[in-house]
Amino acid sequence: MKQQMANTKMNTKNRNNNRFIERPRSFCSLGGALITVTALPEVVPILHTAMGCGGSIYWNQYGSTGYLGAGYCGGLAVPSSNIQEKDIIFGGLDRLEEQVKSTVELVEGKLYFILTGCTADIIGDDVQSVVRQYRDEGINILGAETGGFHGDGYKGHDRVLTVLAREFIEKRKNKKNNKINLLGVVPGQDAFWRGNLLKIRELLEKLGLEVNSFFTERDTLEEIRNAGDAALTIVVSEFYAIDAAKALKETHGIPYITNPFPIGPTASNEFLKNVAETLEIPFDVVHKVIETETKRYFNYVERVADAYNDLDWQRYSVVVGDVNYAPAITKFLADDLGWLPELMVVTNTIDDTQKPKINRVIETLISKYPVTVAYESDPTEIKTHFRKIVPQKTDRLFYDDFSPAFVIGSHWEREFAFDIGAGHLTVSYPVGNRIVLNRGYAGYDGSLSLIEDLFTVIAAQR
Amino acid sequence: MNYLEQKIAPRREERLGSCIEFGGTVDEIHKQFCGCCLKNKRRAFSQGTICQLLPATAILTSLQDCVVIVHGAIGCGGAVHSQGASVRVGQFNAGDKNPKGALWLSTNLTESDVVSGGEEKLKHAIIEADKRYRPSAIIVLSTCIPGIIGDDIDGVADALKDQVSATLLPIHCEGFKTKIMATAYDAIFHSFLRNMIDGKDETEFRIYDNDISTTAEKLRRSRLVNLLNVSSMTGADQKELTRLLNKLGLEVNMLPCDAHPDAFRLAPFAALSIGVCPTHDDYFMTYLEQKFGVPFVGGQMPIGIENTSIWLRQIAAKLGLTEAAERIIKSETDELNRALEPLLPPLRGKTAMLSAGEIRTLATAVLLQELGMEIVAVRPYHYDKFGVAEIEKLEKINPKIRINVATAQPFEAVNLIYRIKPDVYIGHNSDNVWAAKCGVSILPIYGTNSIYNGYAGVYDVARRLKRHLKNPSFNEHLAKHVRQPYKENWYSENPFKYILGGE
């Protein structure tokens, strides 16, 4: 196993992993995979891990994902082989087999999904042999290698979806022209995943599309199984779920497009045009949707314009977030809200070849607002990047301060915001000071919620 | 045997014969434990639970002026996302207007590290942490990956100790090594005892040459006690116990949670160590006595009226303060009983089920019984010799109280709840929701800025129970509209069906 990994996975060129991470802004791949599986309808996860992984991920999601609870069969109810030292030495497959058998006997599910942890992956337990064995017995079961050392939560998410695409979704020769699969919003890593997916889904439905969005209240396992006749996969991210989109292409012949995560009318207009162009939806259909949505957006914005202008709610801003949120929010602030996003900090660890994709969103801002882009994950280092563009405050009488200001980031940016006397809203991971249920920031409608939340922070100080 | 000579503290399975699998009644477990029949059981169905890394991060990230390095994959240490919230609240309550919360680093071990080892990465992290944060101590927690690939965290710490200004504390809490998460407490103290507490009198508690200051310091130390807190204690709990000890004229050196490393360095100079939970503190107090001659009292958790009084009496007996203690106990309990009176009628005869750490669960059961409630089931997270004294108390109340030893395992809890339908469930964080989905009223067994310890804790628990019983409709609605993941026939099965006998 070790040798195999050495041969296939040592891509030293792009290794940006030679250093520690201060307070990681991500689950491990097992955590991302587990939350993804528990977000799928009627699916029961089975962990093949040491005993603490289930608890660790649960405590993690609780504090980082808007107090996300256990749900149907997550949290400390998650079936888990809890392998011990003797299993590490002699192999853990017997224990796993027993656990799968008892889980199927005890727990109600339409699909069981085995996820491995570091321990099982290092000792090289062949989980697929257990999957095959139970599948031969007629059990609906899948498995994925998701040990934490394979990468972050986004990676685990991608691996689960890739297995679904390859082994669960049924092959269909004939595609439906108006049916699409929607990917790119990662449950847990995005605390607002349910609201975001639902808002994008509803927007696409207005174009006359039938949408499979995997993780919302409107998705079913049956529809996911039938996702093979979609004409297109739309990934609302330049980075997430790309392997899954590729697997849908390879296994089912479904092409995919990527589009930056859209927040606000400007980004949403561009998104809808991009989709329509790819699917050859007539111009007047798209134009009608854009017109209606924009009108609705301004119908609400009109009624906050008084306060925005009377109370001077324009703000200098710093945006800290992952590769989906950081550019999306920065664009919304610059192109729609008329704010001044001086600094955007992207928190994912990504190599230089990928950076142009993110920078492009900023380079093509309609407002042409000059935004400084930095790549940094460690919370205590955000301020260092800020100080590079904003000098330390002085006591001079006439001084052009970075004020009034606002920081949009994770809950860790509270301290930074406090230090520079700025307002603060938590949007990106970790989200530990907000409760998230059905709220979402995507699209036209979502940006109205974002306006509400930003202005509420300011108004609450009155 | 002197465990301190070894790099790694022993597992609780070996040291104490602790077990995590049992279903039956309190008289049965009492009999069987004494007959050593509880060892080496296992479950054919198990649910994800807590490994020793979780209590380790809970305690260690609360320390002042320390940095915790989790040497593992990026997800190990993720529990600090929620544990850090309490750390932040603690810092805020201590007066920090812009608290930073818990500070931890991950060495983010990846595929290539699994192949080529993670020691270099750990070295780099330690050196950088020392430069960047200038902490008093750097704590290195070993997880499953280094445990399997064989990274030598003690060797790394040893090699770097002269290069960094922080004290280095390597701690072994590999999740696969033990089924008893409480082994973490031994692992933590093991490292502090080996690497930090040397009994050298050289920081702020130095005895000065001057006769008067020497005498003053000696006098202070004759009244100085180590109070071993636990991470499930709130600031209010700590205040209550400090209040009682202050009343006895004692000065408190509180550790390990929320403490500065100096509190550990001071510990050998105290007149007495006081435990609040043998599951947490027996290892430390035993060695502190052996190495530095600090006597200790332990074994009793100050939760419940009688339990708190026993706790005070034991302390007083060691310090010759019995008369004062009796005076305090009398005045406190008289006042408490008067205050409790109006709260008790709605609680009388209500049935309760409890689930959490061994001693916490059993001691809280005794408290509820004092409030006139009926204990129908207890679910300690593990069981060993320290539970015996508490089990004897419960056995006296009713030998047929059900007991289910399990670290969470909600499938067993839910089966039991359907059978015995308790009015209230008093459970551990993350246990509670499964009882809530059965429609039962919940009182969390620790935390939430509330108070559970000492006499004030008794009153607060009664007050909060009354509140929960006043309007249980949230969970009642929940039970009608959400379902448990188990098949219907599970509720007619033996709840302990999946516990298999020794191998």
PDB file of N, CA and C in Angstrom, chain A residues 1 3 11 18 37 91 94 102 112 147 177 186 192 215 226 252 278 290 299 311 390 414 417 442 451:
ATOM      1  N   MET A   1       0.838  -1.207   0.000  1.00  0.00           N
ATOM      2  CA  MET A   1       0.000   0.000   0.000  1.00  0.00           C
ATOM      3  C   MET A   1       0.873   1.258   0.000  1.00  0.00           C
ATOM      4  N   GLN A   3       3.918   1.529  -0.901  1.00  0.00           N
ATOM      5  CA  GLN A   3       4.673   1.610  -2.140  1.00  0.00           C
ATOM      6  C   GLN A   3       3.806   2.165  -3.256  1.00  0.00           C
ATOM      7  N   ASN A  11       3.016  13.768  -6.141  1.00  0.00           N
ATOM      8  CA  ASN A  11       3.179  14.845  -7.093  1.00  0.00           C
ATOM      9  C   ASN A  11       3.878  15.994  -6.380  1.00  0.00           C
ATOM     10  N   ASN A  18       4.280  21.442   3.106  1.00  0.00           N
ATOM     11  CA  ASN A  18       5.449  21.241   3.944  1.00  0.00           C
ATOM     12  C   ASN A  18       5.376  22.023   5.239  1.00  0.00           C
ATOM     13  N   VAL A  37     -22.287  12.429   2.857  1.00  0.00           N
ATOM     14  CA  VAL A  37     -23.164  11.252   2.876  1.00  0.00           C
ATOM     15  C   VAL A  37     -24.398  11.508   3.737  1.00  0.00           C
ATOM     16  N   GLY A  91      -5.310  -6.507  10.636  1.00  0.00           N
ATOM     17  CA  GLY A  91      -6.254  -6.163   9.571  1.00  0.00           C
ATOM     18  C   GLY A  91      -7.643  -5.989  10.145  1.00  0.00           C
ATOM     19  N   ASP A  94     -12.410  -8.112   9.160  1.00  0.00           N
ATOM     20  CA  ASP A  94     -13.377  -8.942   9.888  1.00  0.00           C
ATOM     21  C   ASP A  94     -14.330  -8.061  10.688  1.00  0.00           C
ATOM     22  N   SER A 102     -24.288  -6.064  10.960  1.00  0.00           N
ATOM     23  CA  SER A 102     -25.171  -5.610  12.040  1.00  0.00           C
ATOM     24  C   SER A 102     -25.848  -4.289  11.682  1.00  0.00           C
ATOM     25  N   TYR A 112     -26.257   2.114   1.816  1.00  0.00           N
ATOM     26  CA  TYR A 112     -25.229   2.188   2.855  1.00  0.00           C
ATOM     27  C   TYR A 112     -23.925   2.606   2.191  1.00  0.00           C
ATOM     28  N   GLY A 147      -9.604   8.411   4.038  1.00  0.00           N
ATOM     29  CA  GLY A 147      -8.725   8.709   5.182  1.00  0.00           C
ATOM     30  C   GLY A 147      -8.251  10.156   5.160  1.00  0.00           C
ATOM     31  N   ASN A 177     -32.746  16.914 -22.840  1.00  0.00           N
ATOM     32  CA  ASN A 177     -32.133  18.207 -23.166  1.00  0.00           C
ATOM     33  C   ASN A 177     -32.215  19.233 -22.055  1.00  0.00           C
ATOM     34  N   VAL A 186     -20.467  22.534  -1.311  1.00  0.00           N
ATOM     35  CA  VAL A 186     -20.024  21.403  -0.495  1.00  0.00           C
ATOM     36  C   VAL A 186     -20.676  21.437   0.892  1.00  0.00           C
ATOM     37  N   PHE A 192     -24.033  27.150   4.506  1.00  0.00           N
ATOM     38  CA  PHE A 192     -25.296  27.564   3.891  1.00  0.00           C
ATOM     39  C   PHE A 192     -25.655  26.686   2.689  1.00  0.00           C
ATOM     40  N   PHE A 215     -28.504  17.446  -2.626  1.00  0.00           N
ATOM     41  CA  PHE A 215     -28.483  17.640  -1.170  1.00  0.00           C
ATOM     42  C   PHE A 215     -29.603  18.525  -0.621  1.00  0.00           C
ATOM     43  N   ASN A 226     -31.316   8.324 -11.095  1.00  0.00           N
ATOM     44  CA  ASN A 226     -31.703   8.613 -12.476  1.00  0.00           C
ATOM     45  C   ASN A 226     -30.972   9.808 -13.078  1.00  0.00           C
ATOM     46  N   HIS A 252     -20.907   8.558 -17.895  1.00  0.00           N
ATOM     47  CA  HIS A 252     -22.260   8.751 -18.444  1.00  0.00           C
ATOM     48  C   HIS A 252     -22.295   9.637 -19.683  1.00  0.00           C
ATOM     49  N   THR A 278     -24.589  27.502 -23.171  1.00  0.00           N
ATOM     50  CA  THR A 278     -24.160  26.107 -23.259  1.00  0.00           C
ATOM     51  C   THR A 278     -25.305  25.196 -23.679  1.00  0.00           C
ATOM     52  N   ILE A 290     -33.842  37.085 -16.401  1.00  0.00           N
ATOM     53  CA  ILE A 290     -32.948  38.112 -15.859  1.00  0.00           C
ATOM     54  C   ILE A 290     -33.722  39.379 -15.515  1.00  0.00           C
ATOM     55  N   ASN A 299     -36.826  45.869  -6.369  1.00  0.00           N
ATOM     56  CA  ASN A 299     -38.042  46.162  -5.636  1.00  0.00           C
ATOM     57  C   ASN A 299     -37.767  46.172  -4.138  1.00  0.00           C
ATOM     58  N   LEU A 311     -27.813  57.088   6.183  1.00  0.00           N
ATOM     59  CA  LEU A 311     -26.944  56.700   7.290  1.00  0.00           C
ATOM     60  C   LEU A 311     -25.540  56.351   6.816  1.00  0.00           C
ATOM     61  N   VAL A 390      -2.685  48.556   4.219  1.00  0.00           N
ATOM     62  CA  VAL A 390      -3.195  49.655   5.043  1.00  0.00           C
ATOM     63  C   VAL A 390      -2.204  49.926   6.165  1.00  0.00           C
ATOM     64  N   ARG A 414     -13.576  37.715  13.630  1.00  0.00           N
ATOM     65  CA  ARG A 414     -14.139  38.633  14.626  1.00  0.00           C
ATOM     66  C   ARG A 414     -13.045  39.428  15.314  1.00  0.00           C
ATOM     67  N   ALA A 417     -11.538  41.987  12.999  1.00  0.00           N
ATOM     68  CA  ALA A 417     -12.489  43.079  12.806  1.00  0.00           C
ATOM     69  C   ALA A 417     -12.505  43.998  14.032  1.00  0.00           C
ATOM     70  N   ALA A 442     -26.747  32.647  -2.412  1.00  0.00           N
ATOM     71  CA  ALA A 442     -26.524  32.542  -3.851  1.00  0.00           C
ATOM     72  C   ALA A 442     -27.635  33.217  -4.651  1.00  0.00           C
ATOM     73  N   ILE A 451     -27.530  41.251   2.016  1.00  0.00           N
ATOM     74  CA  ILE A 451     -27.716  42.676   2.331  1.00  0.00           C
ATOM     75  C   ILE A 451     -28.364  42.820   3.706  1.00  0.00           C
TER      76      ILE A 451
END
